[in-house]
Amino acid sequence: MISGEDSTSVLCGFTVTGGTGTIIDIKDLPPSYAFVRTGGGILVIDGGCRIEHNIIRDIHMDFTLETYGGGVACYLASNERTDQKNIIIQNNSIMQNYLVSAEAAIGAGLYISVESAVSDYTGNIIIQDNLISHNNSSAANVSMGPGIGIFMVLPTMNGEFAIRNNVITYNKNHSGKFNHGGGIYVVYWSSAADLNSSPLIYNNIIADNYSQHDGGGISVYAFHNIRKPGISPKPVVINNTLVNNSAIKGPGLWTDTKADPLLLNNIFWNNSTPTNTELSGVNSASIKYNNIRGYKYQDSKGNFGFDPGFTENSYELPENSYCIGRGIDSIQVEGNWYYAPKRDHHGNVRPD
């Protein structure tokens, strides 16, 4: 979809498989690496789409330069459009896609690139109710976000960018000098002041993902300092279950010191690292009302560390779990309000 489509352009009910990607020149798109092979299953450039109820699987992309977006790759780059361009990716199975590169392999399952947008541009990016599983990346240099890879240039677009109600499991970074974000990798490219918190990551199950170096579940990186007073946190991570992910640093979530995610009402449990620490690099002021393995008692910010007691063979909470009812429904940060979703991953009303 490369001709200015919008979300009335629908791909629904197909199996998309066996693709090898398209080589495009992205010197005018972030991250400005010139030629890449991208969009092995579906490619969207500078427009909108509705991609739903598809199976996107078994796509293998191999390129000497960069490879982005094995299953799906979406690029929003134009500052000239004033109409609304929504990207809706929902109820898909994105599985067993593989990226190989001598340079960089990013987003084996799904890749989203969002450039700075002018004030009269609006558009929503909604990634919801998908199964994103068993996607793999391997690169000699950089391997990132085999589940979901996100590149953003600040200030972000007007509109909602939400990653919600997905199951993101068994995605792996296999090799590379720099490995980040087995489940989700988010990178911010510029230092402009931005009051828009993007993306919003909530109600996801992020489990059993692997990153060789940092951020088994989620990894956040910023090229310039966005941890500043008065600037909204990025990304916002609310009511997710992150369990059994593994990495050397921050197996649950890793961030560098220039980024500032807000962590609210999440479960970080049994994520594996040599230091046995669930989180790495996160500003302690932005960690609120989470259940984090290793916390013995509830602290002043509402964080605690009690076994959630997941029901057998699932990540659901039994009725007697200490986690139920221990979160908070809303919180104000830097003058903006953030809200817990009213329903859980399965649509049940919280907190029950």
mmCIF file of C-alpha atoms in Angstrom:
data_model
loop_
_atom_site.group_PDB
_atom_site.id
_atom_site.type_symbol
_atom_site.label_atom_id
_atom_site.label_comp_id
_atom_site.label_asym_id
_atom_site.label_seq_id
_atom_site.Cartn_x
_atom_site.Cartn_y
_atom_site.Cartn_z
ATOM 1 C CA MET A 1 0.000 0.000 0.000
ATOM 2 C CA ILE A 2 2.184 2.825 -1.318
ATOM 3 C CA SER A 3 -0.234 5.152 -3.134
ATOM 4 C CA GLY A 4 -1.712 7.235 -0.315
ATOM 5 C CA GLU A 5 -4.310 4.724 0.881
ATOM 6 C CA ASP A 6 -6.294 5.213 4.074
ATOM 7 C CA SER A 7 -7.955 2.796 6.462
ATOM 8 C CA THR A 8 -10.779 2.106 3.990
ATOM 9 C CA SER A 9 -8.146 0.002 2.189
ATOM 10 C CA VAL A 10 -8.553 -3.365 3.871
ATOM 11 C CA LEU A 11 -6.574 -6.597 3.769
ATOM 12 C CA CYS A 12 -8.648 -9.192 5.613
ATOM 13 C CA GLY A 13 -8.708 -12.962 5.836
ATOM 14 C CA PHE A 14 -5.588 -13.882 3.874
ATOM 15 C CA THR A 15 -2.546 -15.996 4.536
ATOM 16 C CA VAL A 16 0.504 -13.945 3.547
ATOM 17 C CA THR A 17 3.625 -16.087 3.350
ATOM 18 C CA GLY A 18 6.871 -16.708 1.503
ATOM 19 C CA GLY A 19 7.653 -13.045 0.790
ATOM 20 C CA THR A 20 11.235 -11.811 0.443
ATOM 21 C CA GLY A 21 10.629 -8.056 0.773
ATOM 22 C CA THR A 22 11.075 -4.981 -1.382
ATOM 23 C CA ILE A 23 14.274 -2.960 -1.692
ATOM 24 C CA ILE A 24 13.485 0.725 -1.221
ATOM 25 C CA ASP A 25 15.483 3.931 -0.821
ATOM 26 C CA ILE A 26 14.588 5.418 2.565
ATOM 27 C CA LYS A 27 17.132 8.238 2.692
ATOM 28 C CA ASP A 28 14.217 10.614 3.350
ATOM 29 C CA LEU A 29 12.654 8.348 5.968
ATOM 30 C CA PRO A 30 13.856 7.591 9.488
ATOM 31 C CA PRO A 31 16.362 6.207 10.241
ATOM 32 C CA SER A 32 17.866 7.428 6.926
ATOM 33 C CA TYR A 33 19.955 4.359 6.114
ATOM 34 C CA ALA A 34 19.399 4.620 2.315
ATOM 35 C CA PHE A 35 18.618 1.237 0.752
ATOM 36 C CA VAL A 36 16.875 -1.414 2.822
ATOM 37 C CA ARG A 37 14.911 -4.570 2.181
ATOM 38 C CA THR A 38 11.562 -4.211 3.922
ATOM 39 C CA GLY A 39 7.951 -5.358 4.139
ATOM 40 C CA GLY A 40 8.341 -9.060 3.480
ATOM 41 C CA GLY A 41 4.619 -9.675 3.880
ATOM 42 C CA ILE A 42 2.962 -6.228 3.725
ATOM 43 C CA LEU A 43 4.495 -2.817 2.986
ATOM 44 C CA VAL A 44 2.768 0.506 3.764
ATOM 45 C CA ILE A 45 4.408 3.841 2.853
ATOM 46 C CA ASP A 46 3.012 7.267 3.679
ATOM 47 C CA GLY A 47 -0.608 6.292 4.034
ATOM 48 C CA GLY A 48 -3.100 4.273 6.006
ATOM 49 C CA CYS A 49 -4.482 0.758 6.023
ATOM 50 C CA ARG A 50 -6.595 -1.749 7.865
ATOM 51 C CA ILE A 51 -4.860 -5.111 8.176
ATOM 52 C CA GLU A 52 -6.982 -7.602 10.098
ATOM 53 C CA HIS A 53 -7.717 -11.305 10.535
ATOM 54 C CA ASN A 54 -4.716 -12.410 8.463
ATOM 55 C CA ILE A 55 -2.017 -15.012 9.004
ATOM 56 C CA ILE A 56 1.369 -13.470 8.178
ATOM 57 C CA ARG A 57 4.043 -16.085 8.540
ATOM 58 C CA ASP A 58 7.160 -17.884 7.282
ATOM 59 C CA ILE A 59 8.685 -14.870 5.572
ATOM 60 C CA HIS A 60 12.473 -14.891 5.249
ATOM 61 C CA MET A 61 14.312 -11.671 4.351
ATOM 62 C CA ASP A 62 18.061 -11.692 3.792
ATOM 63 C CA PHE A 63 20.048 -8.641 2.683
ATOM 64 C CA THR A 64 23.625 -7.392 2.947
ATOM 65 C CA LEU A 65 22.352 -4.008 4.181
ATOM 66 C CA GLU A 66 19.411 -3.397 6.557
ATOM 67 C CA THR A 67 16.251 -5.498 6.769
ATOM 68 C CA TYR A 68 13.124 -4.004 8.389
ATOM 69 C CA GLY A 69 9.674 -5.454 8.928
ATOM 70 C CA GLY A 70 9.573 -9.111 8.008
ATOM 71 C CA GLY A 71 5.837 -9.555 8.433
ATOM 72 C CA VAL A 72 4.604 -5.944 8.161
ATOM 73 C CA ALA A 73 6.481 -2.649 7.611
ATOM 74 C CA CYS A 74 4.748 0.755 7.867
ATOM 75 C CA TYR A 75 6.372 4.142 7.159
ATOM 76 C CA LEU A 76 4.683 7.447 7.997
ATOM 77 C CA ALA A 77 6.947 10.178 6.703
ATOM 78 C CA SER A 78 5.181 12.956 4.832
ATOM 79 C CA ASN A 79 4.640 16.358 6.462
ATOM 80 C CA GLU A 80 2.583 17.503 3.484
ATOM 81 C CA ARG A 81 -0.608 15.574 4.169
ATOM 82 C CA THR A 82 -3.405 17.275 6.100
ATOM 83 C CA ASP A 83 -5.907 14.410 5.952
ATOM 84 C CA GLN A 84 -6.207 11.592 8.420
ATOM 85 C CA LYS A 85 -4.243 8.431 7.774
ATOM 86 C CA ASN A 86 -4.982 5.634 10.226
ATOM 87 C CA ILE A 87 -2.993 2.425 10.456
ATOM 88 C CA ILE A 88 -5.016 -0.338 12.090
ATOM 89 C CA ILE A 89 -3.365 -3.749 12.533
ATOM 90 C CA GLN A 90 -5.607 -6.074 14.500
ATOM 91 C CA ASN A 91 -6.546 -9.709 15.071
ATOM 92 C CA ASN A 92 -3.646 -11.052 12.992
ATOM 93 C CA SER A 93 -1.255 -13.924 13.621
ATOM 94 C CA ILE A 94 2.259 -12.676 12.787
ATOM 95 C CA MET A 95 4.499 -15.681 13.266
ATOM 96 C CA GLN A 96 7.766 -17.364 12.347
ATOM 97 C CA ASN A 97 9.201 -14.561 10.256
ATOM 98 C CA TYR A 98 12.979 -14.269 10.008
ATOM 99 C CA LEU A 99 15.321 -11.350 9.271
ATOM 100 C CA VAL A 100 18.987 -11.805 8.360
ATOM 101 C CA SER A 101 21.380 -8.930 7.662
ATOM 102 C CA ALA A 102 25.050 -8.071 7.641
ATOM 103 C CA GLU A 103 24.142 -4.678 9.131
ATOM 104 C CA ALA A 104 20.778 -4.280 10.912
ATOM 105 C CA ALA A 105 17.704 -6.474 11.321
ATOM 106 C CA ILE A 106 14.764 -4.743 13.014
ATOM 107 C CA GLY A 107 11.132 -5.755 13.491
ATOM 108 C CA ALA A 108 10.986 -9.314 12.192
ATOM 109 C CA GLY A 109 7.294 -9.444 13.027
ATOM 110 C CA LEU A 110 6.240 -5.801 12.697
ATOM 111 C CA TYR A 111 8.085 -2.518 12.026
ATOM 112 C CA ILE A 112 6.645 0.990 12.410
ATOM 113 C CA SER A 113 8.540 4.156 11.415
ATOM 114 C CA VAL A 114 6.991 7.495 12.431
ATOM 115 C CA GLU A 115 8.571 10.761 11.338
ATOM 116 C CA SER A 116 7.811 14.168 12.818
ATOM 117 C CA ALA A 117 4.409 15.484 11.726
ATOM 118 C CA VAL A 118 3.120 19.012 11.325
ATOM 119 C CA SER A 119 0.352 20.294 13.586
ATOM 120 C CA ASP A 120 -2.476 19.818 11.086
ATOM 121 C CA TYR A 121 -1.651 16.179 10.412
ATOM 122 C CA THR A 122 -3.642 13.658 12.407
ATOM 123 C CA GLY A 123 -3.538 9.916 12.341
ATOM 124 C CA ASN A 124 -3.882 6.955 14.650
ATOM 125 C CA ILE A 125 -1.738 3.844 14.791
ATOM 126 C CA ILE A 126 -3.550 0.994 16.515
ATOM 127 C CA ILE A 127 -1.873 -2.393 16.971
ATOM 128 C CA GLN A 128 -4.282 -4.577 18.898
ATOM 129 C CA ASP A 129 -5.436 -8.144 19.543
ATOM 130 C CA ASN A 130 -2.622 -9.722 17.511
ATOM 131 C CA LEU A 131 -0.555 -12.826 18.178
ATOM 132 C CA ILE A 132 3.077 -11.875 17.457
ATOM 133 C CA SER A 133 5.148 -14.957 18.103
ATOM 134 C CA HIS A 134 8.300 -16.911 17.167
ATOM 135 C CA ASN A 135 9.783 -14.146 15.006
ATOM 136 C CA ASN A 136 13.592 -14.075 14.784
ATOM 137 C CA SER A 137 16.336 -11.572 13.916
ATOM 138 C CA SER A 138 20.002 -12.178 13.166
ATOM 139 C CA ALA A 139 22.501 -9.506 12.123
ATOM 140 C CA ALA A 140 26.250 -9.045 12.291
ATOM 141 C CA ASN A 141 25.867 -5.536 13.723
ATOM 142 C CA VAL A 142 22.414 -4.563 15.091
ATOM 143 C CA SER A 143 19.499 -6.878 15.867
ATOM 144 C CA MET A 144 16.456 -5.276 17.486
ATOM 145 C CA GLY A 145 12.770 -5.830 18.180
ATOM 146 C CA PRO A 146 12.121 -9.201 16.553
ATOM 147 C CA GLY A 147 8.547 -8.939 17.834
ATOM 148 C CA ILE A 148 7.842 -5.225 17.218
ATOM 149 C CA GLY A 149 10.367 -2.551 16.225
ATOM 150 C CA ILE A 150 9.379 1.142 16.451
ATOM 151 C CA PHE A 151 11.384 4.166 15.246
ATOM 152 C CA MET A 152 10.057 7.614 16.152
ATOM 153 C CA VAL A 153 11.216 11.160 15.407
ATOM 154 C CA LEU A 154 10.029 13.804 17.874
ATOM 155 C CA PRO A 155 7.708 15.617 18.073
ATOM 156 C CA THR A 156 5.385 12.717 17.433
ATOM 157 C CA MET A 157 2.265 12.802 15.302
ATOM 158 C CA ASN A 158 -1.104 14.040 16.507
ATOM 159 C CA GLY A 159 -3.364 11.137 17.327
ATOM 160 C CA GLU A 160 -3.236 7.909 19.286
ATOM 161 C CA PHE A 161 -0.425 5.389 18.943
ATOM 162 C CA ALA A 162 -1.504 2.342 20.947
ATOM 163 C CA ILE A 163 -0.118 -1.180 21.278
ATOM 164 C CA ARG A 164 -2.762 -3.034 23.252
ATOM 165 C CA ASN A 165 -4.238 -6.457 23.985
ATOM 166 C CA ASN A 166 -1.548 -8.330 22.026
ATOM 167 C CA VAL A 167 0.172 -11.598 22.889
ATOM 168 C CA ILE A 168 3.879 -11.113 22.148
ATOM 169 C CA THR A 169 5.789 -14.336 22.818
ATOM 170 C CA TYR A 170 8.882 -16.364 21.880
ATOM 171 C CA ASN A 171 10.509 -13.690 19.712
ATOM 172 C CA LYS A 172 14.328 -13.812 19.644
ATOM 173 C CA ASN A 173 17.397 -11.741 18.786
ATOM 174 C CA HIS A 174 19.962 -14.356 17.827
ATOM 175 C CA SER A 175 23.164 -12.419 17.179
ATOM 176 C CA GLY A 176 24.723 -9.027 16.646
ATOM 177 C CA LYS A 177 27.017 -6.560 18.405
ATOM 178 C CA PHE A 178 23.930 -4.735 19.709
ATOM 179 C CA ASN A 179 20.788 -6.642 20.678
ATOM 180 C CA HIS A 180 17.775 -4.811 22.104
ATOM 181 C CA GLY A 181 14.131 -5.574 22.800
ATOM 182 C CA GLY A 182 13.073 -9.161 22.281
ATOM 183 C CA GLY A 183 9.353 -8.365 22.507
ATOM 184 C CA ILE A 184 9.185 -4.611 21.743
ATOM 185 C CA TYR A 185 11.943 -2.156 20.825
ATOM 186 C CA VAL A 186 11.247 1.600 20.816
ATOM 187 C CA VAL A 187 13.845 4.180 19.741
ATOM 188 C CA TYR A 188 13.475 7.969 19.714
ATOM 189 C CA TRP A 189 15.646 9.830 17.215
ATOM 190 C CA SER A 190 15.545 13.519 18.093
ATOM 191 C CA SER A 191 15.608 15.854 21.081
ATOM 192 C CA ALA A 192 12.693 18.186 20.327
ATOM 193 C CA ALA A 193 10.385 19.027 23.227
ATOM 194 C CA ASP A 194 7.295 16.848 22.865
ATOM 195 C CA LEU A 195 4.203 16.705 25.078
ATOM 196 C CA ASN A 196 2.724 13.649 23.368
ATOM 197 C CA SER A 197 3.390 10.306 25.048
ATOM 198 C CA SER A 198 3.853 7.770 22.269
ATOM 199 C CA PRO A 199 3.442 4.906 22.060
ATOM 200 C CA LEU A 200 0.962 3.762 24.723
ATOM 201 C CA ILE A 201 1.684 0.114 25.543
ATOM 202 C CA TYR A 202 -1.015 -1.538 27.614
ATOM 203 C CA ASN A 203 -2.881 -4.778 28.326
ATOM 204 C CA ASN A 204 -0.299 -6.936 26.508
ATOM 205 C CA ILE A 205 1.116 -10.299 27.477
ATOM 206 C CA ILE A 206 4.858 -10.103 26.722
ATOM 207 C CA ALA A 207 6.394 -13.455 27.598
ATOM 208 C CA ASP A 208 9.246 -15.824 26.763
ATOM 209 C CA ASN A 209 11.070 -13.367 24.499
ATOM 210 C CA TYR A 210 14.869 -13.231 24.252
ATOM 211 C CA SER A 211 17.407 -10.490 23.594
ATOM 212 C CA GLN A 212 21.074 -11.335 23.799
ATOM 213 C CA HIS A 213 22.012 -8.023 25.434
ATOM 214 C CA ASP A 214 19.244 -5.688 26.682
ATOM 215 C CA GLY A 215 15.493 -5.689 27.235
ATOM 216 C CA GLY A 216 14.152 -9.199 26.857
ATOM 217 C CA GLY A 217 10.567 -7.955 27.097
ATOM 218 C CA ILE A 218 10.804 -4.230 26.199
ATOM 219 C CA SER A 219 13.797 -2.064 25.325
ATOM 220 C CA VAL A 220 13.699 1.755 25.063
ATOM 221 C CA TYR A 221 16.479 3.888 23.589
ATOM 222 C CA ALA A 222 16.795 7.620 22.944
ATOM 223 C CA PHE A 223 19.564 9.221 20.888
ATOM 224 C CA HIS A 224 19.093 12.527 22.739
ATOM 225 C CA ASN A 225 17.930 13.286 26.245
ATOM 226 C CA ILE A 226 14.130 13.167 26.545
ATOM 227 C CA ARG A 227 14.151 12.784 30.337
ATOM 228 C CA LYS A 228 13.399 16.435 31.079
ATOM 229 C CA PRO A 229 11.018 18.193 33.491
ATOM 230 C CA GLY A 230 7.726 19.057 31.837
ATOM 231 C CA ILE A 231 8.104 16.493 29.060
ATOM 232 C CA SER A 232 5.654 13.593 28.969
ATOM 233 C CA PRO A 233 7.081 10.114 29.633
ATOM 234 C CA LYS A 234 7.841 7.928 26.628
ATOM 235 C CA PRO A 235 6.651 5.284 26.206
ATOM 236 C CA VAL A 236 3.762 4.731 28.632
ATOM 237 C CA VAL A 237 3.619 1.095 29.790
ATOM 238 C CA ILE A 238 0.419 0.255 31.698
ATOM 239 C CA ASN A 239 -1.182 -3.006 32.883
ATOM 240 C CA ASN A 240 1.073 -5.406 30.969
ATOM 241 C CA THR A 241 2.259 -8.828 32.054
ATOM 242 C CA LEU A 242 5.982 -9.316 31.362
ATOM 243 C CA VAL A 243 7.123 -12.760 32.388
ATOM 244 C CA ASN A 244 9.816 -15.321 31.501
ATOM 245 C CA ASN A 245 11.706 -12.959 29.190
ATOM 246 C CA SER A 246 15.509 -13.070 29.222
ATOM 247 C CA ALA A 247 18.450 -10.747 28.545
ATOM 248 C CA ILE A 248 21.760 -9.822 30.155
ATOM 249 C CA LYS A 249 20.381 -6.439 31.305
ATOM 250 C CA GLY A 250 16.763 -5.600 32.070
ATOM 251 C CA PRO A 251 15.128 -8.868 31.059
ATOM 252 C CA GLY A 252 11.708 -7.393 31.822
ATOM 253 C CA LEU A 253 12.439 -3.861 30.620
ATOM 254 C CA TRP A 254 15.648 -1.982 29.823
ATOM 255 C CA THR A 255 16.037 1.706 29.047
ATOM 256 C CA ASP A 256 19.041 3.939 28.559
ATOM 257 C CA THR A 257 19.470 6.963 30.812
ATOM 258 C CA LYS A 258 18.145 9.450 28.223
ATOM 259 C CA ALA A 259 14.681 7.907 27.927
ATOM 260 C CA ASP A 260 11.869 8.080 30.471
ATOM 261 C CA PRO A 261 9.159 5.406 30.299
ATOM 262 C CA LEU A 262 6.259 5.420 32.747
ATOM 263 C CA LEU A 263 5.615 1.982 34.264
ATOM 264 C CA LEU A 264 2.200 1.621 35.909
ATOM 265 C CA ASN A 265 0.280 -1.463 37.107
ATOM 266 C CA ASN A 266 2.546 -3.993 35.351
ATOM 267 C CA ILE A 267 3.639 -7.454 36.459
ATOM 268 C CA PHE A 268 7.380 -8.125 36.030
ATOM 269 C CA TRP A 269 7.970 -11.689 37.078
ATOM 270 C CA ASN A 270 10.480 -14.473 36.535
ATOM 271 C CA ASN A 271 12.385 -12.599 33.839
ATOM 272 C CA SER A 272 15.894 -14.032 33.652
ATOM 273 C CA THR A 273 19.253 -12.234 33.870
ATOM 274 C CA PRO A 274 22.618 -13.002 35.495
ATOM 275 C CA THR A 275 21.962 -10.284 38.092
ATOM 276 C CA ASN A 276 18.409 -11.479 38.763
ATOM 277 C CA THR A 277 17.099 -7.892 38.352
ATOM 278 C CA GLU A 278 13.858 -7.378 36.450
ATOM 279 C CA LEU A 279 14.439 -3.771 35.322
ATOM 280 C CA SER A 280 17.479 -1.776 34.237
ATOM 281 C CA GLY A 281 18.052 1.948 33.710
ATOM 282 C CA VAL A 282 14.524 3.052 34.618
ATOM 283 C CA ASN A 283 13.981 6.297 36.553
ATOM 284 C CA SER A 284 12.622 5.123 39.912
ATOM 285 C CA ALA A 285 10.226 8.087 40.016
ATOM 286 C CA SER A 286 8.421 6.648 36.987
ATOM 287 C CA ILE A 287 7.815 3.184 38.478
ATOM 288 C CA LYS A 288 4.442 3.089 40.213
ATOM 289 C CA TYR A 289 2.101 0.336 41.451
ATOM 290 C CA ASN A 290 3.911 -2.537 39.736
ATOM 291 C CA ASN A 291 4.433 -6.072 40.946
ATOM 292 C CA ILE A 292 8.188 -6.587 40.515
ATOM 293 C CA ARG A 293 10.010 -9.716 41.546
ATOM 294 C CA GLY A 294 12.668 -8.797 44.092
ATOM 295 C CA TYR A 295 10.623 -6.122 45.890
ATOM 296 C CA LYS A 296 9.992 -7.513 49.384
ATOM 297 C CA TYR A 297 7.498 -4.960 50.616
ATOM 298 C CA GLN A 298 5.206 -2.326 49.136
ATOM 299 C CA ASP A 299 7.209 0.870 48.729
ATOM 300 C CA SER A 300 6.105 4.515 48.835
ATOM 301 C CA LYS A 301 5.205 4.413 45.140
ATOM 302 C CA GLY A 302 2.947 1.393 45.511
ATOM 303 C CA ASN A 303 5.351 -1.180 44.041
ATOM 304 C CA PHE A 304 5.516 -4.612 45.651
ATOM 305 C CA GLY A 305 6.923 -8.069 45.002
ATOM 306 C CA PHE A 306 4.551 -10.964 45.640
ATOM 307 C CA ASP A 307 4.194 -14.087 43.524
ATOM 308 C CA PRO A 308 1.232 -13.383 41.216
ATOM 309 C CA GLY A 309 0.292 -17.070 41.325
ATOM 310 C CA PHE A 310 -0.613 -17.406 37.664
ATOM 311 C CA THR A 311 -3.174 -20.069 36.868
ATOM 312 C CA GLU A 312 -1.698 -23.240 35.414
ATOM 313 C CA ASN A 313 -0.547 -23.002 31.779
ATOM 314 C CA SER A 314 -1.576 -19.348 31.467
ATOM 315 C CA TYR A 315 -0.728 -15.859 32.656
ATOM 316 C CA GLU A 316 -4.161 -15.231 34.138
ATOM 317 C CA LEU A 317 -4.528 -14.332 37.805
ATOM 318 C CA PRO A 318 -6.560 -16.505 40.168
ATOM 319 C CA GLU A 319 -9.142 -14.826 42.382
ATOM 320 C CA ASN A 320 -6.833 -14.935 45.399
ATOM 321 C CA SER A 321 -3.855 -13.314 43.642
ATOM 322 C CA TYR A 322 -2.284 -10.462 45.610
ATOM 323 C CA CYS A 323 -2.076 -8.473 42.332
ATOM 324 C CA ILE A 324 -5.826 -8.058 41.965
ATOM 325 C CA GLY A 325 -6.928 -4.635 43.109
ATOM 326 C CA ARG A 326 -3.377 -3.481 43.972
ATOM 327 C CA GLY A 327 -2.946 -1.090 41.043
ATOM 328 C CA ILE A 328 -4.273 2.421 40.574
ATOM 329 C CA ASP A 329 -6.873 3.582 38.052
ATOM 330 C CA SER A 330 -5.310 6.952 37.156
ATOM 331 C CA ILE A 331 -2.241 9.044 37.811
ATOM 332 C CA GLN A 332 -1.009 12.515 36.902
ATOM 333 C CA VAL A 333 2.513 12.940 35.536
ATOM 334 C CA GLU A 334 3.937 16.285 34.342
ATOM 335 C CA GLY A 335 0.433 17.756 34.232
ATOM 336 C CA ASN A 336 -1.080 14.952 32.122
ATOM 337 C CA TRP A 337 -3.419 12.215 33.325
ATOM 338 C CA TYR A 338 -2.862 8.561 32.478
ATOM 339 C CA TYR A 339 -5.549 5.935 32.960
ATOM 340 C CA ALA A 340 -5.547 2.215 33.447
ATOM 341 C CA PRO A 341 -7.721 0.377 30.912
ATOM 342 C CA LYS A 342 -11.163 -0.411 32.303
ATOM 343 C CA ARG A 343 -11.031 -3.966 31.003
ATOM 344 C CA ASP A 344 -8.311 -6.575 31.104
ATOM 345 C CA HIS A 345 -6.722 -8.469 28.216
ATOM 346 C CA HIS A 346 -9.751 -10.753 27.917
ATOM 347 C CA GLY A 347 -12.334 -7.985 28.176
ATOM 348 C CA ASN A 348 -13.201 -8.560 31.818
ATOM 349 C CA VAL A 349 -14.022 -5.505 33.910
ATOM 350 C CA ARG A 350 -11.169 -4.533 36.252
ATOM 351 C CA PRO A 351 -10.209 -5.158 38.964
ATOM 352 C CA ASP A 352 -11.946 -8.543 39.054
#
